[in-house]
JSON list of C-alpha atoms in Angstrom, two decimals:
[
{"chain": "Z", "resi": 62, "resn": "MET", "atom": "CA", "xyz": [-0.35, 0.49, 0.20]},
{"chain": "Z", "resi": 63, "resn": "TYR", "atom": "CA", "xyz": [1.05, 3.85, -0.79]},
{"chain": "Z", "resi": 64, "resn": "PHE", "atom": "CA", "xyz": [1.81, 5.76, 2.48]},
{"chain": "Z", "resi": 65, "resn": "ILE", "atom": "CA", "xyz": [1.24, 9.69, 1.89]},
{"chain": "Z", "resi": 66, "resn": "SER", "atom": "CA", "xyz": [2.77, 11.59, 4.35]},
{"chain": "Z", "resi": 67, "resn": "ASP", "atom": "CA", "xyz": [1.04, 14.58, 7.27]},
{"chain": "Z", "resi": 68, "resn": "GLU", "atom": "CA", "xyz": [3.05, 16.83, 4.93]},
{"chain": "Z", "resi": 69, "resn": "GLU", "atom": "CA", "xyz": [2.14, 15.67, 1.54]},
{"chain": "Z", "resi": 70, "resn": "ILE", "atom": "CA", "xyz": [-1.26, 15.63, 2.18]},
{"chain": "Z", "resi": 71, "resn": "GLN", "atom": "CA", "xyz": [-1.33, 19.52, 3.11]},
{"chain": "Z", "resi": 72, "resn": "MET", "atom": "CA", "xyz": [0.98, 20.14, 0.01]},
{"chain": "Z", "resi": 73, "resn": "THR", "atom": "CA", "xyz": [-0.77, 23.22, -2.40]},
{"chain": "Z", "resi": 74, "resn": "ASP", "atom": "CA", "xyz": [-3.21, 21.97, -5.22]},
{"chain": "Z", "resi": 75, "resn": "TYR", "atom": "CA", "xyz": [-0.41, 22.83, -7.05]},
{"chain": "Z", "resi": 76, "resn": "ALA", "atom": "CA", "xyz": [2.00, 20.53, -5.30]},
{"chain": "Z", "resi": 77, "resn": "PHE", "atom": "CA", "xyz": [-1.30, 17.69, -4.44]},
{"chain": "Z", "resi": 78, "resn": "PHE", "atom": "CA", "xyz": [-1.15, 17.42, -8.05]},
{"chain": "Z", "resi": 79, "resn": "LYS", "atom": "CA", "xyz": [2.59, 17.65, -9.36]},
{"chain": "Z", "resi": 80, "resn": "LEU", "atom": "CA", "xyz": [3.75, 14.47, -6.71]},
{"chain": "Z", "resi": 81, "resn": "CYS", "atom": "CA", "xyz": [0.36, 12.71, -8.11]},
{"chain": "Z", "resi": 82, "resn": "GLU", "atom": "CA", "xyz": [1.89, 13.62, -11.83]},
{"chain": "Z", "resi": 83, "resn": "ALA", "atom": "CA", "xyz": [5.67, 12.25, -10.73]},
{"chain": "Z", "resi": 84, "resn": "ARG", "atom": "CA", "xyz": [4.27, 8.90, -8.79]},
{"chain": "Z", "resi": 85, "resn": "PHE", "atom": "CA", "xyz": [1.81, 7.85, -10.97]},
{"chain": "Z", "resi": 86, "resn": "GLY", "atom": "CA", "xyz": [2.16, 10.09, -14.48]},
{"chain": "Z", "resi": 87, "resn": "ILE", "atom": "CA", "xyz": [-1.56, 11.46, -14.41]},
{"chain": "Z", "resi": 88, "resn": "ASN", "atom": "CA", "xyz": [-2.53, 14.44, -15.98]},
{"chain": "Z", "resi": 89, "resn": "ARG", "atom": "CA", "xyz": [-3.75, 17.60, -14.85]},
{"chain": "Z", "resi": 90, "resn": "GLY", "atom": "CA", "xyz": [-7.12, 16.96, -16.58]},
{"chain": "Z", "resi": 91, "resn": "VAL", "atom": "CA", "xyz": [-6.93, 13.33, -15.17]},
{"chain": "Z", "resi": 92, "resn": "TYR", "atom": "CA", "xyz": [-6.13, 15.05, -12.28]},
{"chain": "Z", "resi": 93, "resn": "ASN", "atom": "CA", "xyz": [-8.70, 17.50, -11.63]},
{"chain": "Z", "resi": 94, "resn": "THR", "atom": "CA", "xyz": [-11.34, 14.56, -13.39]},
{"chain": "Z", "resi": 95, "resn": "ILE", "atom": "CA", "xyz": [-10.75, 12.05, -10.10]},
{"chain": "Z", "resi": 96, "resn": "ASP", "atom": "CA", "xyz": [-11.43, 14.73, -7.89]},
{"chain": "Z", "resi": 97, "resn": "ASP", "atom": "CA", "xyz": [-14.41, 15.96, -9.04]},
{"chain": "Z", "resi": 98, "resn": "MET", "atom": "CA", "xyz": [-15.63, 12.70, -9.38]},
{"chain": "Z", "resi": 99, "resn": "PHE", "atom": "CA", "xyz": [-14.91, 12.12, -5.73]},
{"chain": "Z", "resi": 100, "resn": "TYR", "atom": "CA", "xyz": [-15.99, 16.02, -4.97]},
{"chain": "Z", "resi": 101, "resn": "GLN", "atom": "CA", "xyz": [-19.47, 14.91, -6.64]},
{"chain": "Z", "resi": 102, "resn": "ARG", "atom": "CA", "xyz": [-20.17, 11.23, -5.30]},
{"chain": "Z", "resi": 103, "resn": "GLY", "atom": "CA", "xyz": [-19.95, 13.21, -1.73]},
{"chain": "Z", "resi": 104, "resn": "ILE", "atom": "CA", "xyz": [-16.25, 13.10, -0.54]},
{"chain": "Z", "resi": 105, "resn": "LYS", "atom": "CA", "xyz": [-16.22, 17.19, 0.21]},
{"chain": "Z", "resi": 106, "resn": "HIS", "atom": "CA", "xyz": [-13.02, 17.57, 2.72]},
{"chain": "Z", "resi": 107, "resn": "ILE", "atom": "CA", "xyz": [-10.41, 18.06, 1.34]},
{"chain": "Z", "resi": 108, "resn": "LEU", "atom": "CA", "xyz": [-7.83, 15.80, 2.54]},
{"chain": "Z", "resi": 109, "resn": "SER", "atom": "CA", "xyz": [-9.99, 12.94, 2.66]},
{"chain": "Z", "resi": 110, "resn": "ARG", "atom": "CA", "xyz": [-10.45, 13.98, -0.82]},
{"chain": "Z", "resi": 111, "resn": "ARG", "atom": "CA", "xyz": [-6.50, 12.97, -1.38]},
{"chain": "Z", "resi": 112, "resn": "LYS", "atom": "CA", "xyz": [-5.80, 10.35, 0.52]},
{"chain": "Z", "resi": 113, "resn": "THR", "atom": "CA", "xyz": [-8.92, 8.53, -1.52]},
{"chain": "Z", "resi": 114, "resn": "ILE", "atom": "CA", "xyz": [-7.09, 10.12, -4.80]},
{"chain": "Z", "resi": 115, "resn": "VAL", "atom": "CA", "xyz": [-3.78, 8.50, -3.95]},
{"chain": "Z", "resi": 116, "resn": "ALA", "atom": "CA", "xyz": [-5.89, 5.54, -3.18]},
{"chain": "Z", "resi": 117, "resn": "PHE", "atom": "CA", "xyz": [-7.75, 5.61, -6.14]},
{"chain": "Z", "resi": 118, "resn": "LEU", "atom": "CA", "xyz": [-4.43, 6.26, -8.28]},
{"chain": "Z", "resi": 119, "resn": "VAL", "atom": "CA", "xyz": [-2.74, 3.16, -6.99]},
{"chain": "Z", "resi": 120, "resn": "PHE", "atom": "CA", "xyz": [-6.06, 0.93, -7.87]},
{"chain": "Z", "resi": 121, "resn": "ALA", "atom": "CA", "xyz": [-6.08, 1.63, -10.44]},
{"chain": "Z", "resi": 122, "resn": "THR", "atom": "CA", "xyz": [-2.63, 1.76, -12.30]},
{"chain": "Z", "resi": 123, "resn": "GLY", "atom": "CA", "xyz": [-1.49, -1.40, -10.03]},
{"chain": "Z", "resi": 124, "resn": "THR", "atom": "CA", "xyz": [1.78, 0.63, -8.32]},
{"chain": "Z", "resi": 125, "resn": "ALA", "atom": "CA", "xyz": [2.52, 2.03, -5.45]},
{"chain": "Z", "resi": 126, "resn": "GLY", "atom": "CA", "xyz": [3.85, 5.17, -6.70]},
{"chain": "Z", "resi": 127, "resn": "ASP", "atom": "CA", "xyz": [7.02, 3.82, -6.75]},
{"chain": "Z", "resi": 128, "resn": "ILE", "atom": "CA", "xyz": [7.91, 3.14, -10.71]},
{"chain": "Z", "resi": 129, "resn": "GLU", "atom": "CA", "xyz": [10.08, 5.22, -12.32]},
{"chain": "Z", "resi": 130, "resn": "ASN", "atom": "CA", "xyz": [9.47, 7.49, -14.98]},
{"chain": "Z", "resi": 131, "resn": "PRO", "atom": "CA", "xyz": [5.14, 6.39, -14.89]},
{"chain": "Z", "resi": 132, "resn": "ARG", "atom": "CA", "xyz": [3.32, 7.41, -16.94]},
{"chain": "Z", "resi": 133, "resn": "TYR", "atom": "CA", "xyz": [-0.66, 5.77, -16.81]},
{"chain": "Z", "resi": 134, "resn": "LYS", "atom": "CA", "xyz": [-2.92, 5.86, -20.12]},
{"chain": "Z", "resi": 135, "resn": "PHE", "atom": "CA", "xyz": [-6.52, 5.21, -18.72]},
{"chain": "Z", "resi": 136, "resn": "GLY", "atom": "CA", "xyz": [-7.65, 5.34, -23.01]},
{"chain": "Z", "resi": 137, "resn": "HIS", "atom": "CA", "xyz": [-10.88, 5.97, -23.75]},
{"chain": "Z", "resi": 138, "resn": "GLY", "atom": "CA", "xyz": [-13.51, 6.02, -21.80]},
{"chain": "Z", "resi": 139, "resn": "GLY", "atom": "CA", "xyz": [-10.99, 4.26, -19.63]},
{"chain": "Z", "resi": 140, "resn": "LEU", "atom": "CA", "xyz": [-10.71, 6.53, -17.05]},
{"chain": "Z", "resi": 141, "resn": "SER", "atom": "CA", "xyz": [-14.74, 6.85, -15.74]},
{"chain": "Z", "resi": 142, "resn": "ALA", "atom": "CA", "xyz": [-14.92, 2.89, -16.19]},
{"chain": "Z", "resi": 143, "resn": "LYS", "atom": "CA", "xyz": [-11.95, 2.44, -13.45]},
{"chain": "Z", "resi": 144, "resn": "LEU", "atom": "CA", "xyz": [-13.63, 5.30, -11.65]},
{"chain": "Z", "resi": 145, "resn": "SER", "atom": "CA", "xyz": [-16.73, 3.42, -11.88]},
{"chain": "Z", "resi": 146, "resn": "GLN", "atom": "CA", "xyz": [-15.74, 0.27, -10.48]},
{"chain": "Z", "resi": 147, "resn": "TYR", "atom": "CA", "xyz": [-13.74, 1.14, -7.11]},
{"chain": "Z", "resi": 148, "resn": "CYS", "atom": "CA", "xyz": [-15.47, 3.67, -6.24]},
{"chain": "Z", "resi": 149, "resn": "LEU", "atom": "CA", "xyz": [-18.54, 0.68, -6.66]},
{"chain": "Z", "resi": 150, "resn": "VAL", "atom": "CA", "xyz": [-15.07, -1.44, -4.54]},
{"chain": "Z", "resi": 151, "resn": "ASN", "atom": "CA", "xyz": [-15.54, 0.62, -1.74]},
{"chain": "Z", "resi": 152, "resn": "ASN", "atom": "CA", "xyz": [-19.07, 1.84, -1.55]},
{"chain": "Z", "resi": 153, "resn": "LEU", "atom": "CA", "xyz": [-18.74, 5.38, -2.49]}
]
């Protein structure tokens, strides 16, 4: 399981996105879509939502963010499908 520190979870939005980009290879559009989906699903508290974002990225990519130069591609419709699957499994 991927561990995210209290310092990392408290970063500015841009810095937290850059962390996700570096560790999971996602772009800003993917990050924003994931963030919005969890917000719409009722995770309003930003710290809880960030922890959920990281947990989702570990789930979706099958990595713990520890590979060198990751570039994960969801493909057409793949992000929505993975988000739906994650929400179903985690009762969100």
